[in-house]
Structure formats: structure tokens, C-alpha cells
């Protein structure tokens, strides 16, 4: 009985573990900002020196792929803070 309970508990933990982990805000950006689709994260670090500059640059982008991100300023600031740290 103890083995079955242990097996069920282990299975439940292994199943739920991925949902517990949360990626950083800048991980969303890295999908496109890899240097081929959009400027790389390293080039963003070189171009923008502060979080506010990076957020302003993202908001002023004319790329249609940036439209969903431009609406959420809090997410932009969090991602910019992670990128520039």
C-alpha cells in the first residue's frame, strides 16, 4: 500500500512540476529577438542603456509583431529590466 501511495504521489508531482515553473518576462522576447527575426538581445543591450529607453523603443516600433506586446507596459518594463540587468 505504501508503494502505491508513493508511486501516485511521485506521479502527481512529476505531472504538476512544469505548471509550477514560471518563465521570466524576457523569455517571451527571446523567441523573436534572436538576431534573425528581430535584433538580438545583445544588440538591444548595446542600443538602450535604461529600462525606460528600451520600453520607449518597443512602444515606437512599427513592426506588426510588436502590437500585442506594446499594449502591456508592465510586461514591457519587466522584460526590459531582465534584459538590461
CSV table of C-alpha atoms in Angstrom, one decimal:
chain,number,residue,atom,x,y,z
A,1,UNK,CA,0.0,0.0,0.0
A,2,UNK,CA,2.8,2.4,0.8
A,3,UNK,CA,4.5,1.7,-2.5
A,4,UNK,CA,1.3,2.5,-4.4
A,5,UNK,CA,0.8,5.7,-2.4
A,6,UNK,CA,4.4,6.7,-3.0
A,7,UNK,CA,4.1,6.0,-6.8
A,8,UNK,CA,0.9,8.1,-7.0
A,9,UNK,CA,2.4,11.0,-5.1
A,10,UNK,CA,5.5,10.9,-7.3
A,11,UNK,CA,3.5,10.7,-10.5
A,12,UNK,CA,1.4,13.7,-9.3
A,13,UNK,CA,4.5,15.8,-8.5
A,14,UNK,CA,6.1,15.0,-11.8
A,15,UNK,CA,2.9,15.9,-13.7
A,16,UNK,CA,2.4,19.2,-11.9
A,17,UNK,CA,6.0,20.3,-11.8
A,18,UNK,CA,6.1,22.0,-15.2
A,19,UNK,CA,3.0,24.1,-14.4
A,20,UNK,CA,4.7,25.4,-11.2
A,21,UNK,CA,7.7,26.8,-13.0
A,22,UNK,CA,7.3,30.3,-14.4
A,23,UNK,CA,9.5,31.7,-17.2
A,24,UNK,CA,10.9,35.2,-17.0
A,25,UNK,CA,9.4,38.1,-18.8
A,26,UNK,CA,12.3,38.4,-21.2
A,27,UNK,CA,11.9,34.8,-22.3
A,28,UNK,CA,8.9,35.8,-24.3
A,29,UNK,CA,11.1,38.3,-26.2
A,30,UNK,CA,13.9,35.8,-26.9
A,31,UNK,CA,11.8,33.8,-29.3
A,32,UNK,CA,11.9,36.6,-31.9
A,33,UNK,CA,14.9,38.7,-30.7
A,34,UNK,CA,17.5,36.2,-31.8
A,35,UNK,CA,19.2,38.3,-34.5
A,36,UNK,CA,17.4,36.7,-37.5
A,37,UNK,CA,13.8,37.8,-36.9
A,38,UNK,CA,14.4,40.9,-34.8
A,39,UNK,CA,17.5,42.5,-33.3
A,40,UNK,CA,19.3,40.2,-30.8
A,41,UNK,CA,19.0,40.7,-27.0
A,42,UNK,CA,22.7,41.7,-27.0
A,43,UNK,CA,22.2,44.4,-29.6
A,44,UNK,CA,19.2,45.7,-27.5
A,45,UNK,CA,21.6,45.9,-24.5
A,46,UNK,CA,24.1,47.9,-26.5
A,47,UNK,CA,21.5,50.3,-28.1
A,48,UNK,CA,19.4,51.0,-25.0
A,49,UNK,CA,21.0,52.0,-21.7
A,50,UNK,CA,17.9,52.3,-19.4
A,51,UNK,CA,14.7,50.4,-18.9
A,52,UNK,CA,12.7,53.5,-19.9
A,53,UNK,CA,14.6,53.9,-23.2
A,54,UNK,CA,14.0,50.2,-24.1
A,55,UNK,CA,10.3,50.5,-23.3
A,56,UNK,CA,10.0,53.6,-25.4
A,57,UNK,CA,11.8,51.9,-28.2
A,58,UNK,CA,9.5,48.9,-28.0
A,59,UNK,CA,6.4,51.1,-28.0
A,60,UNK,CA,7.7,53.1,-31.0
A,61,UNK,CA,8.4,50.0,-33.1
A,62,UNK,CA,6.4,49.9,-36.3
A,63,UNK,CA,6.7,46.1,-36.6
A,64,UNK,CA,3.3,44.5,-36.5
A,65,UNK,CA,4.6,41.6,-34.5
A,66,UNK,CA,5.2,44.0,-31.6
A,67,UNK,CA,1.5,45.2,-31.4
A,68,UNK,CA,0.3,42.6,-28.8
A,69,UNK,CA,3.3,43.4,-26.6
A,70,UNK,CA,3.0,47.2,-26.9
A,71,UNK,CA,-0.3,47.2,-25.1
A,72,UNK,CA,1.1,45.8,-21.9
A,73,UNK,CA,3.5,48.4,-20.4
A,74,UNK,CA,4.0,46.5,-17.2
A,75,UNK,CA,5.2,43.4,-19.1
A,76,UNK,CA,7.5,45.6,-21.3
A,77,UNK,CA,9.1,47.1,-18.2
A,78,UNK,CA,9.6,43.8,-16.5
A,79,UNK,CA,11.2,42.3,-19.7
A,80,UNK,CA,13.3,45.4,-20.2
A,81,UNK,CA,14.6,45.1,-16.6
A,82,UNK,CA,15.5,41.5,-17.1
A,83,UNK,CA,17.2,42.2,-20.4
A,84,UNK,CA,19.3,45.1,-19.1
A,85,UNK,CA,20.4,43.6,-15.8
